[in-house]
Short mmCIF file of C-alpha atoms in Angstrom, two decimals:
data_model
loop_
_atom_site.label_atom_id
_atom_site.label_comp_id
_atom_site.label_asym_id
_atom_site.label_seq_id
_atom_site.Cartn_x
_atom_site.Cartn_y
_atom_site.Cartn_z
CA UNK H 143 -18.41 7.02 -51.22
CA UNK H 144 -16.29 4.40 -53.62
CA UNK H 145 -16.37 0.81 -53.04
CA UNK H 146 -12.47 0.94 -52.09
CA UNK H 147 -13.17 3.59 -49.35
CA UNK H 148 -16.23 1.71 -48.03
CA UNK H 149 -14.40 -1.90 -48.07
CA UNK H 150 -11.54 0.07 -46.15
CA UNK H 151 -13.70 1.57 -43.67
CA UNK H 152 -15.66 -1.78 -43.19
CA UNK H 153 -12.10 -3.61 -42.58
CA UNK H 154 -11.05 -0.82 -40.05
CA UNK H 155 -14.02 -1.21 -38.13
CA UNK H 156 -13.78 -5.29 -38.02
CA UNK H 157 -10.20 -4.59 -37.39
CA UNK H 158 -11.04 -2.90 -33.89
CA UNK H 159 -14.19 -4.49 -32.95
CA UNK H 160 -13.06 -6.73 -29.60
CA UNK H 161 -13.49 -10.52 -30.01
CA UNK H 162 -15.36 -11.99 -26.61
CA UNK H 163 -12.79 -13.59 -24.85
CA UNK H 164 -14.67 -17.28 -23.42
CA UNK H 165 -13.96 -18.14 -20.15
CA UNK H 166 -14.87 -21.46 -19.23
CA UNK H 167 -15.65 -22.90 -16.06
CA UNK H 168 -14.32 -26.40 -15.38
CA UNK H 169 -16.85 -28.54 -13.41
CA UNK H 170 -14.32 -31.45 -13.39
CA UNK H 171 -11.65 -29.32 -11.45
CA UNK H 172 -13.01 -28.33 -7.70
CA UNK H 173 -10.24 -26.56 -6.08
CA UNK H 174 -10.18 -25.08 -2.33
CA UNK H 175 -13.11 -24.70 0.07
CA UNK H 176 -13.97 -21.09 0.53
CA UNK H 177 -14.34 -20.57 4.29
CA UNK H 178 -15.07 -16.59 4.88
CA UNK H 179 -13.83 -12.98 3.64
CA UNK H 180 -13.07 -10.68 6.53
CA UNK H 181 -11.48 -7.60 7.95
CA UNK H 182 -10.10 -6.94 11.52
CA UNK H 183 -11.51 -4.36 14.25
CA UNK H 184 -8.04 -3.07 15.01
CA UNK H 185 -7.43 0.41 16.21
CA UNK H 186 -10.72 2.05 15.08
CA UNK H 187 -13.52 0.03 16.80
CA UNK H 188 -12.05 0.99 20.12
CA UNK H 189 -12.95 4.76 19.46
CA UNK H 190 -15.88 4.18 17.07
CA UNK H 191 -18.05 1.58 19.12
CA UNK H 192 -18.08 4.50 21.73
CA UNK H 193 -19.30 7.12 19.41
CA UNK H 194 -22.41 9.35 20.45
CA UNK H 195 -23.74 8.79 16.97
CA UNK H 196 -25.22 5.68 16.79
CA UNK H 197 -27.01 6.23 13.51
CA UNK H 198 -23.26 6.00 11.67
CA UNK H 199 -22.38 2.89 13.96
CA UNK H 200 -25.21 1.10 12.96
CA UNK H 201 -24.34 2.62 9.01
CA UNK H 202 -20.80 0.88 9.30
CA UNK H 203 -21.76 -2.19 10.73
CA UNK H 204 -24.34 -2.39 7.62
CA UNK H 205 -22.01 -1.96 5.57
CA UNK H 206 -19.54 -4.49 6.68
CA UNK H 207 -21.68 -7.36 7.74
CA UNK H 208 -25.73 -7.01 5.98
CA UNK H 209 -26.61 -9.48 3.84
CA UNK H 210 -29.67 -7.86 3.01
CA UNK H 211 -31.14 -6.50 -0.28
CA UNK H 212 -32.47 -2.64 -0.94
CA UNK H 213 -35.78 -2.69 -2.70
CA UNK H 214 -34.17 -2.81 -6.23
CA UNK H 215 -31.89 -6.04 -5.20
CA UNK H 216 -28.81 -3.68 -4.63
CA UNK H 217 -26.56 -4.93 -1.76
CA UNK H 218 -26.88 -2.88 1.41
CA UNK H 219 -23.53 -3.85 2.66
CA UNK H 220 -20.64 -6.67 1.86
CA UNK H 221 -21.43 -9.32 4.14
CA UNK H 222 -18.31 -10.14 5.89
CA UNK H 223 -18.64 -13.54 7.17
CA UNK H 224 -15.78 -13.51 9.38
CA UNK H 225 -14.25 -10.71 12.21
CA UNK H 226 -10.85 -10.19 13.44
CA UNK H 227 -10.67 -9.07 17.16
CA UNK H 228 -7.61 -7.73 18.31
CA UNK H 229 -7.18 -8.88 21.83
CA UNK H 230 -5.49 -6.02 23.88
CA UNK H 231 -2.08 -6.08 25.94
CA UNK H 232 -3.15 -3.27 28.24
CA UNK H 233 -0.57 -0.27 26.65
CA UNK H 234 -3.72 1.90 26.97
CA UNK H 235 -2.90 1.80 30.76
CA UNK H 236 0.63 3.06 30.48
CA UNK H 237 -0.16 6.17 28.59
CA UNK H 238 2.95 7.67 26.90
CA UNK H 239 5.15 6.16 28.68
CA UNK H 240 3.79 2.97 26.66
CA UNK H 241 6.25 4.21 24.17
CA UNK H 242 3.06 3.85 21.16
CA UNK H 243 1.44 5.79 19.55
CA UNK H 244 -2.13 6.80 21.30
CA UNK H 245 -4.31 5.58 18.43
CA UNK H 246 -2.57 1.98 18.66
CA UNK H 247 -2.63 1.31 22.30
CA UNK H 248 -5.32 -1.13 23.26
CA UNK H 249 -6.81 -2.07 26.67
CA UNK H 250 -6.96 -5.68 28.72
CA UNK H 251 -9.08 -7.75 30.26
CA UNK H 252 -6.41 -8.87 32.68
CA UNK H 253 -5.47 -6.09 34.85
CA UNK H 254 -2.35 -5.43 36.87
CA UNK H 255 -3.90 -7.01 40.11
CA UNK H 256 -4.81 -10.40 38.33
CA UNK H 257 -8.30 -9.69 38.03
CA UNK H 258 -10.59 -9.12 34.88
CA UNK H 259 -12.45 -6.30 33.91
CA UNK H 260 -14.98 -7.85 31.46
CA UNK H 261 -16.24 -4.02 30.43
CA UNK H 262 -12.67 -3.66 29.28
CA UNK H 263 -11.91 -2.98 25.12
CA UNK H 264 -16.06 -1.91 25.17
CA UNK H 265 -15.95 -0.30 21.29
CA UNK H 266 -14.83 -3.45 20.41
CA UNK H 267 -17.00 -5.52 22.01
CA UNK H 268 -20.37 -3.24 20.54
CA UNK H 269 -18.96 -3.94 17.06
CA UNK H 270 -18.57 -7.71 17.91
CA UNK H 271 -22.02 -8.11 19.27
CA UNK H 272 -23.18 -5.92 15.85
CA UNK H 273 -21.19 -8.48 13.57
CA UNK H 274 -22.91 -11.43 15.17
CA UNK H 275 -26.68 -9.80 15.02
CA UNK H 276 -25.94 -9.49 11.46
CA UNK H 277 -25.24 -13.22 11.38
CA UNK H 278 -21.48 -13.11 10.77
CA UNK H 279 -20.82 -16.70 12.06
CA UNK H 280 -16.97 -16.84 12.98
CA UNK H 281 -14.88 -14.35 15.00
CA UNK H 282 -10.87 -15.03 15.36
CA UNK H 283 -8.96 -13.44 17.88
CA UNK H 284 -5.46 -12.39 17.39
CA UNK H 285 -2.84 -10.55 19.45
CA UNK H 286 -0.01 -8.30 18.59
CA UNK H 287 1.39 -8.76 22.01
CA UNK H 288 1.26 -10.61 25.58
CA UNK H 289 -0.07 -8.51 28.18
CA UNK H 290 2.61 -5.93 29.08
CA UNK H 291 2.66 -8.10 32.64
CA UNK H 292 4.05 -10.85 30.91
CA UNK H 293 6.55 -9.16 28.52
CA UNK H 294 10.44 -8.85 29.14
CA UNK H 295 10.70 -5.32 29.04
CA UNK H 296 6.85 -4.62 30.75
CA UNK H 297 5.96 -2.98 27.38
CA UNK H 298 3.76 -3.91 24.56
CA UNK H 299 6.41 -2.87 22.21
CA UNK H 300 9.87 -4.57 21.23
CA UNK H 301 11.55 -1.09 21.70
CA UNK H 302 14.89 -2.58 19.53
CA UNK H 303 15.32 -5.57 22.15
CA UNK H 304 16.47 -7.96 19.47
CA UNK H 305 14.56 -10.63 17.01
CA UNK H 306 13.21 -12.83 20.08
CA UNK H 307 9.44 -13.09 21.46
CA UNK H 308 8.75 -10.56 23.54
CA UNK H 309 7.66 -12.86 26.81
CA UNK H 310 9.13 -13.75 29.92
CA UNK H 311 10.63 -17.14 30.03
CA UNK H 312 8.33 -17.74 33.04
CA UNK H 313 5.20 -16.61 31.46
CA UNK H 314 4.55 -18.76 28.69
CA UNK H 315 2.07 -20.77 30.60
CA UNK H 316 0.70 -17.61 32.26
CA UNK H 317 0.15 -15.98 28.53
CA UNK H 318 -1.35 -19.09 27.33
CA UNK H 319 -3.92 -19.01 30.52
CA UNK H 320 -4.51 -15.68 29.81
CA UNK H 321 -5.54 -16.21 26.44
CA UNK H 322 -7.89 -19.01 27.65
CA UNK H 323 -9.68 -17.46 30.35
CA UNK H 324 -10.33 -14.09 27.62
CA UNK H 325 -12.02 -16.84 25.48
CA UNK H 326 -13.75 -18.18 28.29
CA UNK H 327 -15.08 -14.63 29.19
CA UNK H 328 -15.93 -13.18 26.51
CA UNK H 329 -18.32 -16.48 25.97
CA UNK H 330 -19.56 -16.63 29.56
CA UNK H 331 -19.96 -12.46 29.73
CA UNK H 332 -21.03 -11.47 26.59
CA UNK H 333 -22.31 -14.74 24.63
CA UNK H 334 -19.41 -14.22 21.86
CA UNK H 335 -17.45 -17.38 20.70
CA UNK H 336 -14.49 -17.29 19.64
CA UNK H 337 -13.90 -20.04 16.95
CA UNK H 338 -10.40 -19.46 16.55
CA UNK H 339 -7.16 -17.66 18.17
CA UNK H 340 -3.82 -16.85 17.12
CA UNK H 341 -1.40 -15.79 19.81
CA UNK H 342 1.34 -13.82 17.47
CA UNK H 343 1.51 -11.59 15.07
CA UNK H 344 3.77 -11.10 11.97
CA UNK H 345 6.86 -12.59 14.26
CA UNK H 346 9.38 -12.51 11.18
CA UNK H 347 8.53 -8.98 10.47
CA UNK H 348 11.71 -7.21 10.55
CA UNK H 349 9.84 -4.15 11.23
CA UNK H 350 8.77 -5.87 14.22
CA UNK H 351 12.62 -5.83 15.86
CA UNK H 352 13.11 -2.27 16.75
CA UNK H 353 9.58 -1.39 17.79
CA UNK H 354 7.44 0.63 15.42
CA UNK H 355 5.14 2.61 18.07
CA UNK H 356 2.88 -0.04 17.43
CA UNK H 357 2.37 -3.29 19.54
CA UNK H 358 4.23 -6.04 18.09
CA UNK H 359 6.97 -8.67 19.25
CA UNK H 360 9.08 -10.96 17.00
CA UNK H 361 9.25 -14.39 17.56
CA UNK H 362 11.20 -17.63 16.60
CA UNK H 363 10.12 -20.72 15.17
CA UNK H 364 11.05 -22.29 18.61
CA UNK H 365 9.24 -19.79 20.33
CA UNK H 366 6.02 -19.99 18.64
CA UNK H 367 6.06 -23.72 18.97
CA UNK H 368 6.39 -23.67 22.75
CA UNK H 369 3.69 -21.04 23.36
CA UNK H 370 0.99 -22.93 21.00
CA UNK H 371 2.04 -26.35 22.87
CA UNK H 372 1.12 -24.26 25.99
CA UNK H 373 -1.72 -22.58 24.95
CA UNK H 374 -3.31 -26.06 23.45
CA UNK H 375 -3.04 -27.25 27.02
CA UNK H 376 -4.83 -24.56 28.33
CA UNK H 377 -7.56 -24.45 25.79
CA UNK H 378 -8.39 -28.26 26.44
CA UNK H 379 -7.75 -27.71 30.11
CA UNK H 380 -10.76 -25.07 30.11
CA UNK H 381 -12.64 -27.68 27.46
CA UNK H 382 -12.81 -24.65 24.82
CA UNK H 383 -13.56 -25.92 21.03
CA UNK H 384 -11.22 -22.17 19.60
CA UNK H 385 -8.95 -23.57 17.29
CA UNK H 386 -5.12 -22.28 17.32
CA UNK H 387 -3.58 -20.55 14.42
CA UNK H 388 -0.21 -19.94 13.20
CA UNK H 389 1.12 -17.89 12.69
CA UNK H 390 0.22 -14.67 10.86
CA UNK H 391 3.38 -14.34 8.59
CA UNK H 392 4.33 -10.98 7.23
CA UNK H 393 5.22 -12.22 3.83
CA UNK H 394 4.22 -14.94 2.22
CA UNK H 395 7.39 -16.03 1.38
CA UNK H 396 8.82 -16.36 4.57
CA UNK H 397 6.13 -19.49 4.56
CA UNK H 398 8.21 -21.31 2.09
CA UNK H 399 11.30 -19.64 2.34
CA UNK H 400 13.95 -17.27 4.19
CA UNK H 401 12.89 -13.83 3.66
CA UNK H 402 14.57 -10.83 4.86
CA UNK H 403 15.17 -12.52 8.51
CA UNK H 404 17.23 -15.68 9.52
CA UNK H 405 16.58 -19.54 9.36
CA UNK H 406 15.16 -19.41 13.31
CA UNK H 407 12.03 -17.52 11.47
CA UNK H 408 11.87 -18.94 8.13
CA UNK H 409 10.37 -21.78 6.28
CA UNK H 410 7.43 -21.92 8.60
CA UNK H 411 5.10 -24.12 6.82
CA UNK H 412 8.04 -27.01 6.98
CA UNK H 413 8.60 -25.51 10.74
CA UNK H 414 5.16 -26.31 11.93
CA UNK H 415 4.14 -29.27 9.72
CA UNK H 416 7.18 -31.39 9.04
CA UNK H 417 7.26 -34.26 11.65
CA UNK H 418 11.22 -34.03 10.98
CA UNK H 419 11.18 -30.72 12.55
CA UNK H 420 11.01 -32.15 16.31
CA UNK H 421 11.68 -28.51 18.08
CA UNK H 422 8.41 -27.08 16.65
CA UNK H 423 6.21 -29.67 15.03
CA UNK H 424 2.98 -28.92 15.40
CA UNK H 425 0.64 -31.25 13.86
CA UNK H 426 0.22 -33.60 16.61
CA UNK H 427 -2.18 -31.04 18.77
CA UNK H 428 -5.86 -32.00 18.24
CA UNK H 429 -6.82 -28.02 18.50
CA UNK H 430 -4.36 -26.82 16.12
CA UNK H 431 -5.22 -27.28 12.09
CA UNK H 432 -2.77 -28.28 9.71
CA UNK H 433 -2.77 -24.32 8.60
CA UNK H 434 -1.44 -21.69 8.09
CA UNK H 435 -2.20 -18.01 8.32
CA UNK H 436 0.03 -14.89 6.49
CA UNK H 437 -0.13 -11.65 5.32
CA UNK H 438 0.10 -10.57 1.29
CA UNK H 439 2.14 -7.58 2.16
CA UNK H 440 5.33 -6.59 0.05
CA UNK H 441 4.13 -9.51 -2.65
CA UNK H 442 1.64 -7.48 -4.80
CA UNK H 443 4.98 -5.75 -6.91
CA UNK H 444 6.37 -5.81 -9.55
CA UNK H 445 3.08 -7.72 -10.71
CA UNK H 446 5.07 -10.21 -12.36
CA UNK H 447 6.15 -11.70 -10.05
CA UNK H 448 2.80 -12.35 -7.75
CA UNK H 449 1.63 -15.69 -9.78
CA UNK H 450 5.15 -17.26 -9.11
CA UNK H 451 5.12 -16.59 -5.38
CA UNK H 452 1.98 -17.83 -4.90
CA UNK H 453 2.42 -21.19 -6.95
CA UNK H 454 5.54 -21.57 -4.64
CA UNK H 455 3.48 -20.93 -1.60
CA UNK H 456 0.75 -23.72 -3.05
CA UNK H 457 3.74 -26.45 -3.63
CA UNK H 458 4.74 -25.90 -0.22
CA UNK H 459 1.20 -26.40 1.17
CA UNK H 460 0.68 -29.31 -0.84
CA UNK H 461 4.17 -30.66 0.44
CA UNK H 462 3.19 -31.01 4.05
CA UNK H 463 -0.49 -31.37 3.58
CA UNK H 464 -1.24 -27.82 4.49
CA UNK H 465 -4.01 -24.93 4.04
CA UNK H 466 -3.59 -21.30 3.91
CA UNK H 467 -5.25 -18.56 5.19
CA UNK H 468 -4.69 -14.84 3.89
CA UNK H 469 -5.53 -12.66 6.59
CA UNK H 470 -4.54 -9.52 6.24
CA UNK H 471 -3.36 -6.34 3.77
CA UNK H 472 -3.33 -2.63 3.00
CA UNK H 473 -1.31 -0.73 1.06
CA UNK H 474 2.34 0.13 1.85
CA UNK H 475 5.07 1.91 0.30
CA UNK H 476 5.87 -0.27 -2.05
CA UNK H 477 2.86 -0.60 -3.86
CA UNK H 478 3.82 2.38 -6.08
CA UNK H 479 1.35 1.86 -8.85
CA UNK H 480 -1.13 3.70 -7.19
CA UNK H 481 0.87 5.89 -5.16
CA UNK H 482 1.65 3.91 -2.01
CA UNK H 483 -0.32 3.76 1.64
CA UNK H 484 -0.26 7.67 1.94
CA UNK H 485 -3.96 9.70 1.37
CA UNK H 486 -6.90 7.98 1.45
CA UNK H 487 -8.68 6.57 -2.23
CA UNK H 488 -12.18 6.52 -2.57
CA UNK H 489 -12.26 5.39 -5.97
CA UNK H 490 -11.24 2.15 -8.26
CA UNK H 491 -7.96 2.59 -8.19
CA UNK H 492 -7.30 1.19 -4.60
CA UNK H 493 -10.24 -1.36 -5.15
CA UNK H 494 -8.91 -2.63 -8.71
CA UNK H 495 -5.45 -3.25 -7.82
CA UNK H 496 -6.42 -4.61 -4.21
CA UNK H 497 -8.98 -7.25 -6.43
CA UNK H 498 -6.32 -8.14 -8.43
CA UNK H 499 -4.24 -9.31 -4.94
CA UNK H 500 -7.46 -11.02 -3.93
CA UNK H 501 -7.40 -12.86 -7.08
CA UNK H 502 -4.01 -14.25 -7.31
CA UNK H 503 -4.48 -15.38 -3.49
CA UNK H 504 -7.52 -17.23 -4.50
CA UNK H 505 -6.49 -18.85 -7.77
CA UNK H 506 -2.87 -19.14 -7.47
CA UNK H 507 -2.32 -19.48 -3.43
CA UNK H 508 -5.25 -21.39 -2.80
CA UNK H 509 -6.29 -18.74 0.05
CA UNK H 510 -9.22 -20.92 1.58
CA UNK H 511 -10.15 -17.24 3.59
CA UNK H 512 -9.28 -14.14 2.95
CA UNK H 513 -8.90 -10.61 4.98
CA UNK H 514 -8.67 -7.04 4.80
CA UNK H 515 -6.48 -5.34 7.38
CA UNK H 516 -8.74 -2.41 9.20
CA UNK H 517 -12.02 -2.24 8.30
CA UNK H 518 -12.19 1.40 9.18
CA UNK H 519 -9.21 3.82 8.91
CA UNK H 520 -8.27 7.23 8.49
CA UNK H 521 -6.00 9.81 5.72
CA UNK H 522 -4.10 6.53 4.58
CA UNK H 523 -5.35 3.65 2.49
CA UNK H 524 -5.85 0.97 4.80
CA UNK H 525 -9.27 1.24 6.23
CA UNK H 526 -12.19 -0.39 3.86
CA UNK H 527 -14.35 2.88 5.34
CA UNK H 528 -12.98 6.40 5.93
CA UNK H 529 -13.71 7.32 9.20
CA UNK H 530 -13.53 11.06 10.81
CA UNK H 531 -13.24 10.54 14.22
CA UNK H 532 -13.96 14.18 15.16
CA UNK H 533 -17.72 14.50 13.54
CA UNK H 534 -18.40 11.00 14.08
CA UNK H 535 -19.19 10.04 10.92
CA UNK H 536 -18.60 7.68 8.17
CA UNK H 537 -18.05 7.15 4.33
CA UNK H 538 -17.75 4.26 2.11
CA UNK H 539 -15.28 3.58 -0.64
CA UNK H 540 -14.88 1.94 -3.83
CA UNK H 541 -12.62 -0.38 -2.14
CA UNK H 542 -15.42 -1.57 0.23
CA UNK H 543 -17.53 -2.27 -2.57
CA UNK H 544 -14.75 -4.29 -4.43
CA UNK H 545 -13.89 -6.61 -1.59
CA UNK H 546 -18.06 -7.14 -1.87
CA UNK H 547 -17.70 -8.74 -5.19
CA UNK H 548 -16.39 -11.32 -3.61
CA UNK H 549 -17.67 -11.58 0.28
CA UNK H 550 -21.18 -10.69 -0.56
CA UNK H 551 -21.66 -13.64 -3.00
CA UNK H 552 -19.08 -16.30 -2.14
CA UNK H 553 -20.36 -17.20 0.60
CA UNK H 554 -18.88 -19.89 3.24
CA UNK H 555 -18.49 -23.38 2.12
CA UNK H 556 -18.27 -22.52 -1.40
CA UNK H 557 -16.31 -24.09 -3.67
CA UNK H 558 -13.73 -22.76 -5.64
CA UNK H 559 -13.55 -24.15 -9.83
CA UNK H 560 -10.69 -23.64 -12.30
CA UNK H 561 -11.64 -21.48 -15.12
CA UNK H 562 -10.02 -21.68 -18.19
CA UNK H 563 -9.66 -19.59 -21.67
CA UNK H 564 -7.64 -19.44 -24.75
CA UNK H 565 -5.87 -16.32 -23.89
CA UNK H 566 -3.29 -15.82 -21.36
CA UNK H 567 -4.66 -14.39 -18.38
CA UNK H 568 -3.83 -10.30 -18.43
CA UNK H 569 -3.31 -8.59 -14.85
CA UNK H 570 -3.86 -5.68 -16.67
CA UNK H 571 -6.94 -6.71 -18.51
CA UNK H 572 -9.65 -9.76 -17.51
CA UNK H 573 -9.11 -11.68 -14.48
CA UNK H 574 -12.07 -14.20 -13.38
CA UNK H 575 -12.82 -16.99 -10.98
CA UNK H 576 -15.56 -18.75 -10.21
CA UNK H 577 -17.35 -20.71 -7.30
CA UNK H 578 -20.50 -22.79 -6.50
CA UNK H 579 -21.92 -22.03 -3.31
CA UNK H 580 -23.41 -24.55 -0.73
CA UNK H 581 -27.01 -23.98 -1.99
CA UNK H 582 -25.99 -24.91 -5.52
CA UNK H 583 -25.80 -21.18 -7.10
CA UNK H 584 -23.02 -20.44 -9.22
CA UNK H 585 -20.73 -17.04 -8.86
CA UNK H 586 -18.48 -15.66 -11.30
CA UNK H 587 -16.30 -12.85 -10.27
CA UNK H 588 -14.98 -10.66 -13.41
CA UNK H 589 -12.29 -8.07 -12.85
CA UNK H 590 -11.66 -5.45 -15.64
CA UNK H 591 -8.43 -3.77 -14.95
CA UNK H 592 -8.62 -2.30 -18.68
CA UNK H 593 -9.85 1.52 -19.55
CA UNK H 594 -11.50 -0.11 -22.21
CA UNK H 595 -15.02 -2.30 -22.50
CA UNK H 596 -14.29 -5.86 -22.62
CA UNK H 597 -16.19 -8.74 -24.53
CA UNK H 598 -16.68 -12.10 -22.32
CA UNK H 599 -18.84 -14.86 -22.65
CA UNK H 600 -19.22 -17.36 -19.54
CA UNK H 601 -19.53 -21.48 -19.93
CA UNK H 602 -18.84 -24.71 -18.58
CA UNK H 603 -16.45 -27.25 -19.60
CA UNK H 604 -15.89 -30.60 -17.83
CA UNK H 605 -11.84 -31.32 -19.75
CA UNK H 606 -8.68 -29.89 -19.17
CA UNK H 607 -8.78 -28.66 -22.96
CA UNK H 608 -10.54 -25.08 -23.81
CA UNK H 609 -13.42 -27.28 -24.95
CA UNK H 610 -17.43 -26.24 -24.12
CA UNK H 611 -19.29 -29.05 -22.79
CA UNK H 612 -22.12 -28.86 -25.00
CA UNK H 613 -24.31 -31.52 -22.53
CA UNK H 614 -24.08 -29.15 -19.98
CA UNK H 615 -26.88 -27.12 -18.74
CA UNK H 616 -26.50 -23.69 -20.89
CA UNK H 617 -29.80 -22.30 -19.94
CA UNK H 618 -28.19 -20.56 -17.03
CA UNK H 619 -29.70 -17.02 -16.28
CA UNK H 620 -26.84 -14.39 -14.68
CA UNK H 621 -27.48 -11.85 -12.52
CA UNK H 622 -24.50 -8.90 -12.96
CA UNK H 623 -23.63 -7.24 -9.93
CA UNK H 624 -21.13 -4.33 -11.01
CA UNK H 625 -18.67 -1.97 -9.14
CA UNK H 626 -17.47 0.77 -10.73
CA UNK H 627 -16.53 4.60 -10.07
CA UNK H 628 -19.72 5.10 -11.81
CA UNK H 629 -22.14 6.92 -9.51
CA UNK H 630 -24.68 3.96 -7.53
CA UNK H 631 -22.28 1.36 -8.82
CA UNK H 632 -21.79 -0.36 -5.73
CA UNK H 633 -22.61 -3.92 -6.57
CA UNK H 634 -25.32 -2.19 -8.74
CA UNK H 635 -27.66 -5.06 -9.97
CA UNK H 636 -27.69 -5.12 -14.14
CA UNK H 637 -30.05 -6.66 -16.61
CA UNK H 638 -29.70 -10.44 -16.11
CA UNK H 639 -27.84 -12.21 -19.61
CA UNK H 640 -27.19 -15.56 -20.86
CA UNK H 641 -23.26 -15.47 -20.28
CA UNK H 642 -22.24 -13.36 -23.49
CA UNK H 643 -22.12 -10.23 -22.05
CA UNK H 644 -19.42 -7.10 -21.75
CA UNK H 645 -17.33 -5.79 -18.54
CA UNK H 646 -17.37 -2.48 -18.49
CA UNK H 647 -13.87 -0.25 -18.23
CA UNK H 648 -11.87 -0.34 -14.78
CA UNK H 649 -14.87 -2.27 -13.24
CA UNK H 650 -15.63 -5.82 -11.58
CA UNK H 651 -18.71 -7.75 -12.07
CA UNK H 652 -20.17 -10.90 -10.04
CA UNK H 653 -22.42 -13.11 -12.05
CA UNK H 654 -24.60 -14.77 -9.54
CA UNK H 655 -27.05 -17.84 -11.47
CA UNK H 656 -28.16 -21.09 -10.95
CA UNK H 657 -28.68 -24.10 -12.76
CA UNK H 658 -32.66 -24.93 -14.27
#
């Protein structure tokens, strides 16, 4: 080979070699405290919890809640730290006359004669207990509808009756007392303490106005405020420590603007936490935190708008001194990048797509909690775990383990820190976030959305510039855990690294390290 050809080959090799992107954890820039990661029992656990196959039930519970590892250090589960419990409205007792699909009907502790049946919702109760046994500290109860005995139309679905709360005007206090008694009864009868309760779900969702054959009701901000005040009083009268949450908006844009709804339902943050909003202000109630709950549906595509929407949300939260939990997400028909919600996907395609949303919600929306929708589901992209009811068996997915890259290692009380890099963040490339747990350990979650290897360097800094802090201990050893489509790579522990490493294509890697 001539010298000229050798030089050409060397030049081409250098030109195609990827230069490591450096990510600097800014130790002087703490952000929000992470409270938990979770999922809900909705629509699946009423059936799964009654399976005869105890082995499969325990396997599902381990996948969801376990923080144990096998002999090789690979996690058995994703260690969820909050569990959302669907407090039922009683549509199951109405059968087909409920106008609700069979699989989405619920039982209710309150019975038609005014008595309480604490054996109701037995399948869900079983998974509440299994969550508690595996160390889940926080339980959140949410309602899609008031009990059918209190609604205006006698149903748990709206059936096109308009955009107001499906609750009789004389039953606000009855509904509040029901929630208080349900929470008290769960602890008294079953030893299950409910830490949070949210009385309404997606009150601003336009789908809720027609009645979608599932439990649900719209509500105006004034109706929500009235209900929350009644609920606050009922819980205080019973001496309950449960915190009352608002308002599980169906779209992040409903929190700071009016989006596909009316002024009566929009701008939820200012409605509930601005003192000038006298009709709806809730900031003076001792058991209602300055905290708003919402769902990330519909705001994940087009991708170029994801960051902007969440920054607008964070600005509004700061203006009114409020905080934010993202409490529900699954794949919808507008998520066209991965083919919409139809058909279950066991691969990284859905897992990476969702991880990108988690990254944006945590880093730009400053979410303090993040939850997926259904823990288990059928042939749709709405379950972390795919269940086959007739066979009473379950199969895990890469989506489950992708969430685990966060939930298993970023533990309650962890503080997120800013991460900087000279290169602009690429939502189709590498996205990195960093956290410090209460035990002092550092956690870095690195998403590689691209189909190429990406060399990266992890280090610490103390300034707003991209300068590495040479005075900060650099001897930290990182233990990586990778999730990818490669067989066996579901939070698989890899060889330790000093922070100079390569991210595999289409993967998520979590690095856990302690300073010497």
